[in-house]
Amino acid sequence: VQLTSWEYQFSVKKCKILLLFMVFRAGAKKNVNKRKMIQRNFKSDKDTRRRQIDTLKIFNDNVQEVIECEEYTVGFESDGRPFVITVFLGPSFPNEKPKVVISPSVEHPWVFGPTGEVNGAPGLLNFTAHSDLGRIVQAIIREMEKFPPQLFGVGEMMNRSGNEAPQIDIPHPPQSGEGLIPELRSLTIEELKELDTDPEFLDDFVAELGAVKNLRTDLDVLLQDIESIAKANMAQEERMTTLREEVNRRSIEFRDLGDKYEMLCALQKKKAEEFSPQHIKELLQIAASISDSECETCAEEFLAGKIDVQSFLNTFMAAKKLSAMRKAKEERLTSQLDSLEKHSLH
């Protein structure tokens, strides 16, 4: 089979696209998780955006800033022809992938010919906020330098003019250690056709790919780790039950102590009010007034002849003595309170 066959070229390209899509879709989640583990956490979207721009300048030469933080150009040569890659950073970048345009436009599986937009590069297909913009652009430039593409529309113009024979863009077979799916090199034309037409054969082929096997191995390891963690959690169930019961018991005890504390606080407040100096002063004034009333009552009864002299003297003297003592205590307490108030003001 000749390498220049259009049938071979079409089958290889189509199979590559299908297989790349399936492999990248299967590994996308794992790759994102790995990047999240190794990337630094930046303080803001502005810092992340600036970091992406820095990687563009680090990994590529001839970087020119057209609009700060929005548009940049990178010049390079492929097969002696100058090209310019323009990188447009949208408002949501890096949470959304950038727009990359090559000028002049070329015929390449990664490039949409009419506009020159690069939309098929693996780095753009799997772009996340943790990707390196500089490495993505570097990979695009290396692809164009390694496999110089034909300018878009040149072949059609030559066919129409009839001046030159049409050139066929022959895909370059991957060298040793190159290529994302090296297993394709061992397939015949019939097998490539079968990949294109038979979904079961395609599924079997993908299942035997090394990358897919590695993903399955990693998945098995993760499942084993999850199972081990689940068993360890189950082993802690009894201890968790005991601790939960202990927490409930102490919670009830805490509520009981809280109720008791509130009751004692209320009692303490009541006693504090009863034995406050001001309250004692008021009680002494009331008691002294009661003693004076008893003295007056005793005198009135004596004058009315209801009691004899001896009874009058005993009752009157006792009431008068008690009244004098209470008034003396009240005056002394008042003096002390006034003194304390003066000292507190100073």
Coordinates of C-alpha atoms in Angstrom, one line a residue:
V1 CA 0.0 0.0 0.0
Q2 CA 1.4 3.4 -1.0
L3 CA 1.7 6.0 1.7
T4 CA 0.4 8.7 -0.6
S5 CA -3.0 7.0 -1.0
W6 CA -5.9 9.3 -0.2
E7 CA -7.8 6.4 1.2
Y8 CA -5.0 5.7 3.7
Q9 CA -4.6 9.3 4.6
F10 CA -8.3 9.8 5.3
S11 CA -8.6 6.6 7.3
V12 CA -5.6 7.4 9.5
K13 CA -6.7 11.0 10.2
K14 CA -10.3 9.9 11.0
C15 CA -9.2 7.0 13.3
K16 CA -6.7 9.3 15.1
I17 CA -9.3 11.9 15.8
L18 CA -11.8 9.3 17.1
L19 CA -9.3 7.5 19.3
L20 CA -7.8 10.7 20.6
F21 CA -11.2 11.9 21.6
M22 CA -12.0 8.7 23.4
V23 CA -8.6 8.6 25.2
F24 CA -8.6 12.2 26.2
R25 CA -12.2 12.0 27.4
A26 CA -11.3 9.0 29.6
G27 CA -8.2 10.7 31.0
A28 CA -9.5 14.2 31.2
K29 CA -10.8 14.0 34.8
K30 CA -7.7 12.3 36.0
N31 CA -5.4 14.8 34.4
V32 CA -7.4 17.7 35.9
N33 CA -7.1 16.2 39.4
K34 CA -3.4 15.8 39.0
R35 CA -2.9 19.3 37.8
K36 CA -5.0 20.6 40.8
M37 CA -2.7 18.7 43.2
I38 CA 0.6 20.2 41.8
Q39 CA -0.5 23.7 40.8
R40 CA -0.1 26.6 43.2
N41 CA -3.2 28.3 44.6
F42 CA -3.1 32.0 43.5
K43 CA -4.7 34.8 45.4
S44 CA -7.0 36.0 42.6
D45 CA -8.0 35.6 39.0
K46 CA -5.8 38.5 38.1
D47 CA -2.7 36.7 39.5
T48 CA -3.7 33.5 37.7
R49 CA -4.1 35.5 34.4
R50 CA -0.7 37.1 34.9
R51 CA 0.9 33.8 35.5
Q52 CA -0.5 32.4 32.3
I53 CA 0.9 35.4 30.4
D54 CA 4.3 34.9 32.0
T55 CA 4.4 31.2 30.9
L56 CA 3.6 32.4 27.3
K57 CA 6.7 34.7 27.5
I58 CA 8.9 32.0 29.2
F59 CA 8.3 29.2 26.8
N60 CA 8.2 31.2 23.5
D61 CA 10.4 33.7 21.7
N62 CA 9.2 36.8 19.8
V63 CA 6.2 37.4 22.0
Q64 CA 4.7 40.8 21.4
E65 CA 2.0 42.5 23.5
V66 CA -0.8 44.0 21.4
I67 CA -3.3 44.7 24.2
E68 CA -2.2 44.3 27.8
C69 CA -3.6 41.1 29.3
E70 CA -5.9 40.6 26.3
E71 CA -4.0 40.0 23.0
Y72 CA -0.5 38.7 22.3
T73 CA 1.3 37.6 19.1
V74 CA 4.1 35.0 18.7
G75 CA 6.2 34.9 15.5
F76 CA 7.9 31.8 14.1
E77 CA 9.0 30.3 10.8
S78 CA 8.1 26.9 9.3
D79 CA 9.8 25.6 6.2
G80 CA 11.2 29.1 5.5
R81 CA 7.7 30.8 5.7
P82 CA 6.9 33.3 8.4
F83 CA 3.8 32.7 10.5
V84 CA 2.2 34.6 13.4
I85 CA 0.1 33.1 16.2
T86 CA -2.3 35.5 17.8
V87 CA -3.6 34.7 21.3
F88 CA -6.8 36.3 22.4
L89 CA -7.6 36.2 26.2
G90 CA -11.3 36.6 26.9
P91 CA -12.7 38.2 30.1
S92 CA -13.2 34.8 31.7
F93 CA -9.7 33.6 31.0
P94 CA -8.2 31.4 32.5
N95 CA -11.6 29.8 33.4
E96 CA -12.3 29.6 29.7
K97 CA -9.8 28.6 27.0
P98 CA -8.0 31.2 24.9
K99 CA -8.6 31.8 21.3
V100 CA -5.6 31.0 19.2
V101 CA -5.3 32.1 15.5
I102 CA -2.5 31.3 13.1
S103 CA -1.9 33.7 10.2
P104 CA -1.7 33.0 7.3
S105 CA -4.1 30.1 7.7
V106 CA -2.9 26.6 6.9
E107 CA -4.4 23.2 6.1
H108 CA -3.8 21.2 9.3
P109 CA -6.1 18.9 11.4
W110 CA -5.7 21.3 14.3
V111 CA -6.7 24.4 12.3
F112 CA -10.0 25.5 11.0
G113 CA -8.9 26.7 7.6
P114 CA -11.4 29.5 6.7
T115 CA -10.6 31.5 9.9
G116 CA -7.2 30.1 10.9
E117 CA -8.4 29.4 14.4
V118 CA -6.5 26.6 16.1
N119 CA -9.2 24.5 17.8
G120 CA -7.9 20.9 17.6
A121 CA -4.7 21.1 19.6
P122 CA -4.7 18.7 22.5
G123 CA -3.8 21.4 25.0
L124 CA -6.7 23.5 23.9
L125 CA -9.2 20.6 23.9
N126 CA -8.2 19.8 27.6
F127 CA -7.6 23.4 28.7
T128 CA -8.3 24.2 32.4
A129 CA -7.4 27.1 34.6
H130 CA -4.3 25.1 35.7
S131 CA -3.0 24.6 32.2
D132 CA 0.2 26.4 30.9
L133 CA -0.7 28.7 28.1
G134 CA 3.0 29.0 27.2
R135 CA 3.4 25.2 26.7
I136 CA 0.2 25.0 24.6
V137 CA 1.4 27.7 22.2
Q138 CA 4.9 26.1 22.2
A139 CA 3.4 22.7 21.3
I140 CA 1.5 24.3 18.4
I141 CA 4.6 26.0 17.0
R142 CA 6.6 22.8 17.3
E143 CA 3.9 20.9 15.4
M144 CA 4.0 23.4 12.6
E145 CA 7.8 23.4 12.5
K146 CA 8.1 19.6 12.5
F147 CA 5.4 19.1 9.9
P148 CA 5.3 22.2 7.7
P149 CA 1.7 22.6 6.6
Q150 CA 0.4 23.8 3.3
L151 CA -1.2 27.3 3.2
F152 CA -5.0 27.1 3.2
G153 CA -6.5 27.4 -0.2
V154 CA -3.3 27.2 -2.2
G155 CA -4.1 23.7 -3.5
E156 CA -7.5 24.8 -4.8
M157 CA -6.0 27.8 -6.5
M158 CA -3.4 25.7 -8.3
N159 CA -6.1 23.2 -9.4
R160 CA -8.2 26.0 -10.9
S161 CA -5.3 27.7 -12.6
G162 CA -3.8 24.5 -13.9
N163 CA -0.3 25.8 -13.7
E164 CA 1.0 23.2 -11.3
A165 CA 0.0 19.8 -10.2
P166 CA -1.9 19.6 -6.9
Q167 CA 0.2 18.8 -3.9
I168 CA -1.0 16.1 -1.5
D169 CA -0.5 16.8 2.2
I170 CA 0.9 13.4 3.2
P171 CA 0.8 12.8 7.0
H172 CA 4.2 12.2 8.4
P173 CA 4.5 8.8 10.1
P174 CA 5.5 9.2 13.8
Q175 CA 9.2 8.5 14.5
S176 CA 10.4 6.3 17.3
G177 CA 8.9 7.5 20.6
E178 CA 6.5 9.9 18.9
G179 CA 2.8 9.8 18.3
L180 CA 0.0 9.6 20.7
I181 CA -1.4 6.3 19.5
P182 CA 1.6 4.2 18.2
E183 CA -0.7 1.1 17.9
L184 CA -2.1 2.6 14.7
R185 CA 1.2 2.0 12.9
S186 CA 0.7 -1.8 13.1
L187 CA -2.8 -1.8 11.5
T188 CA -3.5 -2.5 7.9
I189 CA -5.8 -0.6 5.6
E190 CA -8.5 -3.2 6.1
E191 CA -8.2 -2.9 9.9
L192 CA -8.3 0.9 9.7
K193 CA -11.5 0.6 7.6
E194 CA -13.0 -1.8 10.1
L195 CA -12.1 0.7 12.9
D196 CA -14.1 3.3 11.0
T197 CA -17.1 1.1 10.4
D198 CA -17.3 -1.4 13.2
P199 CA -18.0 0.1 16.7
E200 CA -17.3 -3.2 18.5
F201 CA -13.9 -3.5 16.8
L202 CA -13.2 0.1 17.7
D203 CA -14.1 -0.5 21.3
D204 CA -11.9 -3.6 21.5
F205 CA -9.0 -1.7 20.0
V206 CA -9.4 1.2 22.4
A207 CA -9.6 -1.3 25.3
E208 CA -6.2 -2.7 24.4
L209 CA -4.5 0.7 24.1
G210 CA -1.6 1.2 26.6
A211 CA -3.0 4.5 27.8
V212 CA -6.4 3.0 28.5
K213 CA -4.9 0.0 30.3
N214 CA -2.9 2.5 32.5
L215 CA -6.1 4.3 33.3
R216 CA -7.8 1.1 34.2
T217 CA -4.9 0.2 36.4
D218 CA -5.1 3.5 38.2
L219 CA -8.8 3.1 38.5
D220 CA -8.3 -0.3 40.2
V221 CA -5.8 1.2 42.6
L222 CA -8.2 3.9 43.5
L223 CA -11.0 1.5 44.0
Q224 CA -8.8 -0.6 46.3
D225 CA -7.9 2.5 48.3
I226 CA -11.6 3.5 48.6
E227 CA -12.4 0.0 49.8
S228 CA -9.6 0.1 52.4
I229 CA -10.8 3.5 53.6
A230 CA -14.4 2.2 53.8
K231 CA -13.3 -0.9 55.8
A232 CA -11.3 1.4 58.2
N233 CA -14.4 3.6 58.6
M234 CA -16.6 0.5 59.4
A235 CA -14.0 -0.6 62.0
Q236 CA -14.5 2.7 63.8
E237 CA -18.3 2.3 63.9
E238 CA -18.4 0.8 67.4
R239 CA -16.1 3.4 68.8
M240 CA -18.1 6.1 67.2
T241 CA -21.3 4.7 68.8
T242 CA -19.7 4.7 72.2
L243 CA -18.5 8.3 71.8
R244 CA -21.9 9.4 70.5
E245 CA -23.6 8.0 73.6
E246 CA -21.0 9.6 75.8
V247 CA -21.6 12.9 74.2
N248 CA -25.4 12.6 74.6
R249 CA -24.9 11.7 78.3
R250 CA -22.7 14.7 78.9
S251 CA -25.0 16.9 77.0
I252 CA -27.9 16.0 79.3
E253 CA -25.6 16.5 82.3
F254 CA -24.6 19.9 81.0
R255 CA -28.2 20.9 80.6
D256 CA -29.0 19.9 84.2
L257 CA -26.1 21.8 85.5
G258 CA -27.2 24.8 83.4
D259 CA -30.6 24.7 85.0
K260 CA -29.2 24.4 88.5
Y261 CA -26.8 27.3 87.8
E262 CA -29.7 29.5 86.6
M263 CA -31.7 28.7 89.8
L264 CA -28.7 29.5 92.1
C265 CA -28.1 32.7 90.2
A266 CA -31.7 33.8 90.7
L267 CA -31.4 32.9 94.5
Q268 CA -28.1 34.8 94.8
K269 CA -29.7 37.8 93.1
K270 CA -32.6 37.7 95.5
K271 CA -30.4 37.4 98.6
A272 CA -28.1 40.2 97.3
E273 CA -31.1 42.5 97.0
E274 CA -32.3 41.5 100.5
F275 CA -28.9 42.2 102.2
S276 CA -27.9 45.2 100.2
P277 CA -27.0 48.2 102.4
Q278 CA -29.7 50.4 101.0
H279 CA -32.3 47.7 101.7
I280 CA -31.0 47.2 105.3
K281 CA -31.2 51.0 105.8
E282 CA -34.8 51.0 104.7
L283 CA -35.6 48.1 107.0
L284 CA -34.0 49.9 110.0
Q285 CA -36.0 53.1 109.3
I286 CA -39.2 51.0 109.2
A287 CA -38.3 49.2 112.4
A288 CA -37.5 52.5 114.2
S289 CA -40.8 53.9 113.1
I290 CA -42.6 50.8 114.5
S291 CA -40.8 51.2 117.8
D292 CA -41.8 54.9 118.0
S293 CA -45.4 53.9 117.3
E294 CA -45.3 51.4 120.1
C295 CA -44.0 54.1 122.5
E296 CA -46.9 56.4 121.5
T297 CA -49.4 53.7 121.9
C298 CA -48.0 52.8 125.4
A299 CA -48.2 56.5 126.5
E300 CA -51.8 56.8 125.3
E301 CA -52.8 53.7 127.2
F302 CA -51.1 55.0 130.4
L303 CA -52.8 58.4 130.1
A304 CA -56.1 56.7 129.6
G305 CA -55.6 54.7 132.7
K306 CA -55.5 51.4 131.0
I307 CA -52.1 50.3 132.4
D308 CA -50.4 51.0 135.7
V309 CA -47.2 53.0 136.2
Q310 CA -44.9 50.0 136.5
S311 CA -46.2 48.3 133.3
F312 CA -46.0 51.7 131.5
L313 CA -42.4 52.2 132.5
N314 CA -41.3 48.7 131.5
T315 CA -43.1 48.7 128.1
F316 CA -42.2 52.4 127.3
M317 CA -38.6 52.1 128.2
A318 CA -38.1 48.8 126.3
A319 CA -39.8 50.3 123.1
K320 CA -37.9 53.6 123.5
K321 CA -34.6 51.8 123.9
L322 CA -35.2 49.6 120.8
S323 CA -36.2 52.6 118.8
A324 CA -33.0 54.5 119.8
M325 CA -30.8 51.5 118.9
R326 CA -32.5 51.2 115.5
K327 CA -32.1 54.9 114.8
A328 CA -28.5 54.8 115.8
K329 CA -27.8 51.9 113.5
E330 CA -29.7 53.6 110.7
E331 CA -27.7 56.8 111.1
R332 CA -24.4 55.0 111.3
L333 CA -25.2 53.0 108.2
T334 CA -26.3 56.2 106.4
S335 CA -23.0 57.8 107.3
Q336 CA -21.0 54.9 106.0
L337 CA -22.9 54.8 102.8
D338 CA -22.4 58.6 102.3
S339 CA -18.7 58.1 103.0
L340 CA -18.4 55.3 100.4
E341 CA -20.3 57.4 97.8
K342 CA -17.9 60.3 98.3
H343 CA -14.8 58.1 98.0
S344 CA -16.2 56.5 94.8
L345 CA -16.8 59.9 93.3
H346 CA -13.2 60.9 94.0

